[in-house]
mmCIF file of C-alpha atoms in Angstrom:
data_model
loop_
_atom_site.group_PDB
_atom_site.id
_atom_site.type_symbol
_atom_site.label_atom_id
_atom_site.label_comp_id
_atom_site.label_asym_id
_atom_site.label_seq_id
_atom_site.Cartn_x
_atom_site.Cartn_y
_atom_site.Cartn_z
ATOM 1 C CA MET A 1 -0.262 0.130 0.498
ATOM 2 C CA ASN A 2 2.402 2.181 0.837
ATOM 3 C CA ASP A 3 4.553 1.861 -2.776
ATOM 4 C CA ILE A 4 1.143 3.298 -4.352
ATOM 5 C CA LEU A 5 0.950 6.275 -2.160
ATOM 6 C CA ILE A 6 4.291 6.722 -2.281
ATOM 7 C CA GLU A 7 4.439 6.421 -6.547
ATOM 8 C CA LYS A 8 0.906 9.105 -6.622
ATOM 9 C CA ILE A 9 3.041 11.504 -4.587
ATOM 10 C CA LEU A 10 5.849 11.162 -6.770
ATOM 11 C CA GLN A 11 3.945 11.709 -9.881
ATOM 12 C CA LYS A 12 2.994 14.772 -8.998
ATOM 13 C CA GLN A 13 6.583 16.062 -8.014
ATOM 14 C CA ASN A 14 8.107 18.780 -10.484
ATOM 15 C CA GLN A 15 11.330 18.725 -12.643
ATOM 16 C CA ASP A 16 13.454 20.086 -9.800
ATOM 17 C CA GLY A 17 12.508 18.137 -7.242
ATOM 18 C CA SER A 18 9.387 19.949 -5.645
ATOM 19 C CA TRP A 19 5.999 19.949 -5.356
ATOM 20 C CA GLY A 20 3.634 22.935 -6.457
ATOM 21 C CA ASP A 21 4.717 26.860 -6.218
ATOM 22 C CA PRO A 22 8.413 26.227 -5.687
ATOM 23 C CA LEU A 23 9.087 29.296 -3.744
ATOM 24 C CA ARG A 24 5.897 27.978 -1.399
ATOM 25 C CA PHE A 25 8.139 25.142 -0.143
ATOM 26 C CA TYR A 26 6.895 25.494 2.740
ATOM 27 C CA THR A 27 3.942 27.593 2.878
ATOM 28 C CA ASP A 28 1.820 25.638 0.622
ATOM 29 C CA LYS A 29 0.249 24.022 3.961
ATOM 30 C CA TYR A 30 0.103 20.561 3.705
ATOM 31 C CA LYS A 31 0.938 20.408 -0.566
ATOM 32 C CA GLY A 32 4.418 21.827 -0.521
ATOM 33 C CA THR A 33 7.383 20.570 -0.913
ATOM 34 C CA THR A 34 8.499 20.444 2.823
ATOM 35 C CA TRP A 35 4.521 18.098 3.374
ATOM 36 C CA ASN A 36 5.665 15.744 0.751
ATOM 37 C CA LEU A 37 8.858 15.185 2.032
ATOM 38 C CA ILE A 38 7.325 14.314 5.509
ATOM 39 C CA TYR A 39 4.439 12.706 3.820
ATOM 40 C CA LEU A 40 7.494 9.988 2.002
ATOM 41 C CA ALA A 41 9.584 9.773 5.375
ATOM 42 C CA GLU A 42 6.504 8.533 7.029
ATOM 43 C CA LEU A 43 5.703 6.250 4.325
ATOM 44 C CA ASN A 44 9.736 5.106 4.281
ATOM 45 C CA ALA A 45 10.249 6.132 0.174
ATOM 46 C CA ASP A 46 13.390 4.539 -1.031
ATOM 47 C CA PRO A 47 15.778 6.807 -0.015
ATOM 48 C CA LYS A 48 18.123 5.773 -3.175
ATOM 49 C CA ASP A 49 15.072 6.975 -5.395
ATOM 50 C CA ALA A 50 16.119 9.905 -7.667
ATOM 51 C CA ARG A 51 13.461 11.834 -7.216
ATOM 52 C CA ILE A 52 13.645 11.753 -4.198
ATOM 53 C CA GLN A 53 17.269 12.552 -3.483
ATOM 54 C CA ALA A 54 15.972 15.814 -6.015
ATOM 55 C CA ALA A 55 13.221 16.394 -3.061
ATOM 56 C CA CYS A 56 16.302 16.755 -0.166
ATOM 57 C CA GLU A 57 18.572 18.840 -2.675
ATOM 58 C CA PHE A 58 15.542 21.000 -3.402
ATOM 59 C CA ILE A 59 14.498 21.552 0.035
ATOM 60 C CA LEU A 60 18.769 21.549 1.338
ATOM 61 C CA ASN A 61 18.943 24.244 -1.605
ATOM 62 C CA ARG A 62 16.007 26.216 -1.045
ATOM 63 C CA SER A 63 14.997 25.967 2.952
ATOM 64 C CA TYR A 64 18.217 25.396 4.901
ATOM 65 C CA ASP A 65 20.323 28.331 6.375
ATOM 66 C CA PRO A 66 24.001 27.043 5.880
ATOM 67 C CA LYS A 67 25.042 29.814 8.291
ATOM 68 C CA SER A 68 22.946 28.617 10.869
ATOM 69 C CA GLY A 69 21.963 25.373 9.630
ATOM 70 C CA GLY A 70 18.245 25.735 10.565
ATOM 71 C CA PHE A 71 15.430 25.555 8.121
ATOM 72 C CA SER A 72 13.825 28.688 6.808
ATOM 73 C CA VAL A 73 10.297 29.133 5.806
ATOM 74 C CA TYR A 74 11.579 31.404 2.835
ATOM 75 C CA TYR A 75 13.652 31.475 0.393
ATOM 76 C CA SER A 76 16.120 34.466 -0.271
ATOM 77 C CA GLU A 77 17.421 34.765 -3.653
ATOM 78 C CA GLN A 78 20.523 37.190 -2.299
ATOM 79 C CA LEU A 79 21.782 34.205 0.325
ATOM 80 C CA SER A 80 21.020 31.706 -2.324
ATOM 81 C CA GLY A 81 19.245 29.441 0.607
ATOM 82 C CA GLY A 82 17.352 29.730 3.167
ATOM 83 C CA MET A 83 15.820 33.337 5.172
ATOM 84 C CA PRO A 84 18.048 33.540 8.291
ATOM 85 C CA SER A 85 15.741 35.383 10.020
ATOM 86 C CA ARG A 86 12.711 32.616 8.533
ATOM 87 C CA VAL A 87 14.399 30.025 10.496
ATOM 88 C CA ILE A 88 11.668 28.160 12.837
ATOM 89 C CA PRO A 89 11.894 25.240 15.273
ATOM 90 C CA CYS A 90 9.193 23.090 14.173
ATOM 91 C CA LEU A 91 10.210 23.402 10.495
ATOM 92 C CA THR A 92 13.710 22.100 11.115
ATOM 93 C CA GLY A 93 12.404 19.363 13.053
ATOM 94 C CA ASN A 94 10.439 18.355 10.793
ATOM 95 C CA MET A 95 13.350 18.834 7.804
ATOM 96 C CA VAL A 96 15.973 16.366 9.955
ATOM 97 C CA TYR A 97 13.429 13.838 10.688
ATOM 98 C CA ALA A 98 12.121 13.606 6.955
ATOM 99 C CA LEU A 99 16.403 14.009 6.219
ATOM 100 C CA ILE A 100 17.502 10.955 8.331
ATOM 101 C CA ARG A 101 14.484 8.903 7.462
ATOM 102 C CA LEU A 102 15.557 9.411 3.610
ATOM 103 C CA GLY A 103 19.203 8.614 3.903
ATOM 104 C CA TYR A 104 20.905 11.783 4.881
ATOM 105 C CA LEU A 105 22.137 11.460 8.699
ATOM 106 C CA ASN A 106 25.878 11.536 7.614
ATOM 107 C CA ASP A 107 25.281 14.333 5.274
ATOM 108 C CA PRO A 108 26.893 17.858 6.552
ATOM 109 C CA ARG A 109 24.120 20.230 5.972
ATOM 110 C CA ALA A 110 21.477 17.361 8.246
ATOM 111 C CA ARG A 111 24.141 17.027 11.337
ATOM 112 C CA LYS A 112 24.440 20.934 11.046
ATOM 113 C CA ALA A 113 20.481 21.443 11.280
ATOM 114 C CA ILE A 114 21.283 18.820 13.821
ATOM 115 C CA ASP A 115 23.270 20.741 16.193
ATOM 116 C CA TRP A 116 20.808 23.989 15.440
ATOM 117 C CA ILE A 117 18.151 21.940 17.077
ATOM 118 C CA VAL A 118 21.142 21.407 20.407
ATOM 119 C CA GLN A 119 21.827 24.795 20.224
ATOM 120 C CA TYR A 120 18.208 26.406 19.847
ATOM 121 C CA GLN A 121 15.516 24.429 20.786
ATOM 122 C CA ARG A 122 13.802 25.496 23.952
ATOM 123 C CA ALA A 123 12.121 23.698 26.433
ATOM 124 C CA ASP A 124 12.223 26.024 29.555
ATOM 125 C CA ASP A 125 9.358 27.740 28.686
ATOM 126 C CA GLY A 126 10.894 31.204 29.087
ATOM 127 C CA GLU A 127 13.832 31.154 30.917
ATOM 128 C CA TYR A 128 16.203 31.406 28.452
ATOM 129 C CA VAL A 129 14.755 33.874 26.021
ATOM 130 C CA GLY A 130 17.535 36.501 26.235
ATOM 131 C CA MET A 131 20.442 34.160 25.738
ATOM 132 C CA LEU A 132 18.856 33.949 21.822
ATOM 133 C CA PRO A 133 20.540 35.171 19.078
ATOM 134 C CA ASP A 134 18.821 38.511 17.974
ATOM 135 C CA LYS A 135 16.877 37.216 14.546
ATOM 136 C CA TYR A 136 15.288 34.685 16.476
ATOM 137 C CA LYS A 137 13.916 37.153 18.949
ATOM 138 C CA SER A 138 11.209 38.348 16.690
ATOM 139 C CA HIS A 139 9.411 35.203 16.180
ATOM 140 C CA LYS A 140 7.040 35.427 19.474
ATOM 141 C CA ALA A 141 5.201 32.666 18.321
ATOM 142 C CA CYS A 142 8.030 30.597 18.335
ATOM 143 C CA PHE A 143 10.648 31.971 20.878
ATOM 144 C CA GLY A 144 8.596 34.112 22.908
ATOM 145 C CA LYS A 145 7.905 33.920 26.621
ATOM 146 C CA HIS A 146 6.729 30.186 25.981
ATOM 147 C CA SER A 147 8.155 27.224 24.034
ATOM 148 C CA CYS A 148 5.954 26.071 20.603
ATOM 149 C CA PHE A 149 5.040 23.082 21.336
ATOM 150 C CA MET A 150 5.272 21.771 17.750
ATOM 151 C CA GLY A 151 8.739 23.108 17.690
ATOM 152 C CA VAL A 152 9.816 21.153 20.671
ATOM 153 C CA VAL A 153 7.863 18.103 19.438
ATOM 154 C CA LYS A 154 9.008 18.144 15.871
ATOM 155 C CA SER A 155 12.664 18.781 17.008
ATOM 156 C CA LEU A 156 12.444 15.320 19.592
ATOM 157 C CA LYS A 157 10.500 13.608 16.924
ATOM 158 C CA ALA A 158 13.661 14.605 14.870
ATOM 159 C CA LEU A 159 16.510 13.475 17.598
ATOM 160 C CA ALA A 160 14.221 10.205 18.299
ATOM 161 C CA GLU A 161 15.288 9.757 14.652
ATOM 162 C CA ILE A 162 19.016 9.624 15.520
ATOM 163 C CA PRO A 163 20.023 5.454 15.984
ATOM 164 C CA GLU A 164 20.929 5.547 19.163
ATOM 165 C CA LEU A 165 24.617 4.581 18.936
ATOM 166 C CA LYS A 166 25.090 7.695 16.424
ATOM 167 C CA ARG A 167 23.989 10.754 19.050
ATOM 168 C CA SER A 168 26.591 12.869 20.077
ATOM 169 C CA VAL A 169 26.356 13.388 24.259
ATOM 170 C CA GLU A 170 24.743 17.326 23.069
ATOM 171 C CA VAL A 171 21.863 14.855 21.210
ATOM 172 C CA ASN A 172 21.511 12.691 24.211
ATOM 173 C CA LYS A 173 20.855 15.258 26.366
#
């Protein structure tokens, strides 16, 4: 059954590895590229499939912020990657989870995204707000007085996907 669903999803994929409008990879809720990557990861799609790899590379080229390692809701043409000021925890957690499931655990970009979760994902209910970089402080829903529950849940889901023997001390904390 999963193979049929995977194939139906992949049939709607664009040539560049995206789904729908490439610029709306996240904001096209539940139909855009990020959402299809999550579905494919949940369905155990074959990481060796060239279409899966194209989708992963698409999102890494459009949403991933190479400086911080987080995933952004918007693409920055100027920076040729994810807009640093729009990196959010739930998207980062979801993309790390999907990338790990789709064969990217050892990719340096996925490793840096894992480090982003370890460094910036809060579960402190506001205790460490002052320690965040300024670029994240404006996201009150994600980094405000209360930690965003979706960011926490998705980040924990991503970290749990790392095989136990490959988890760093920081991930285990």
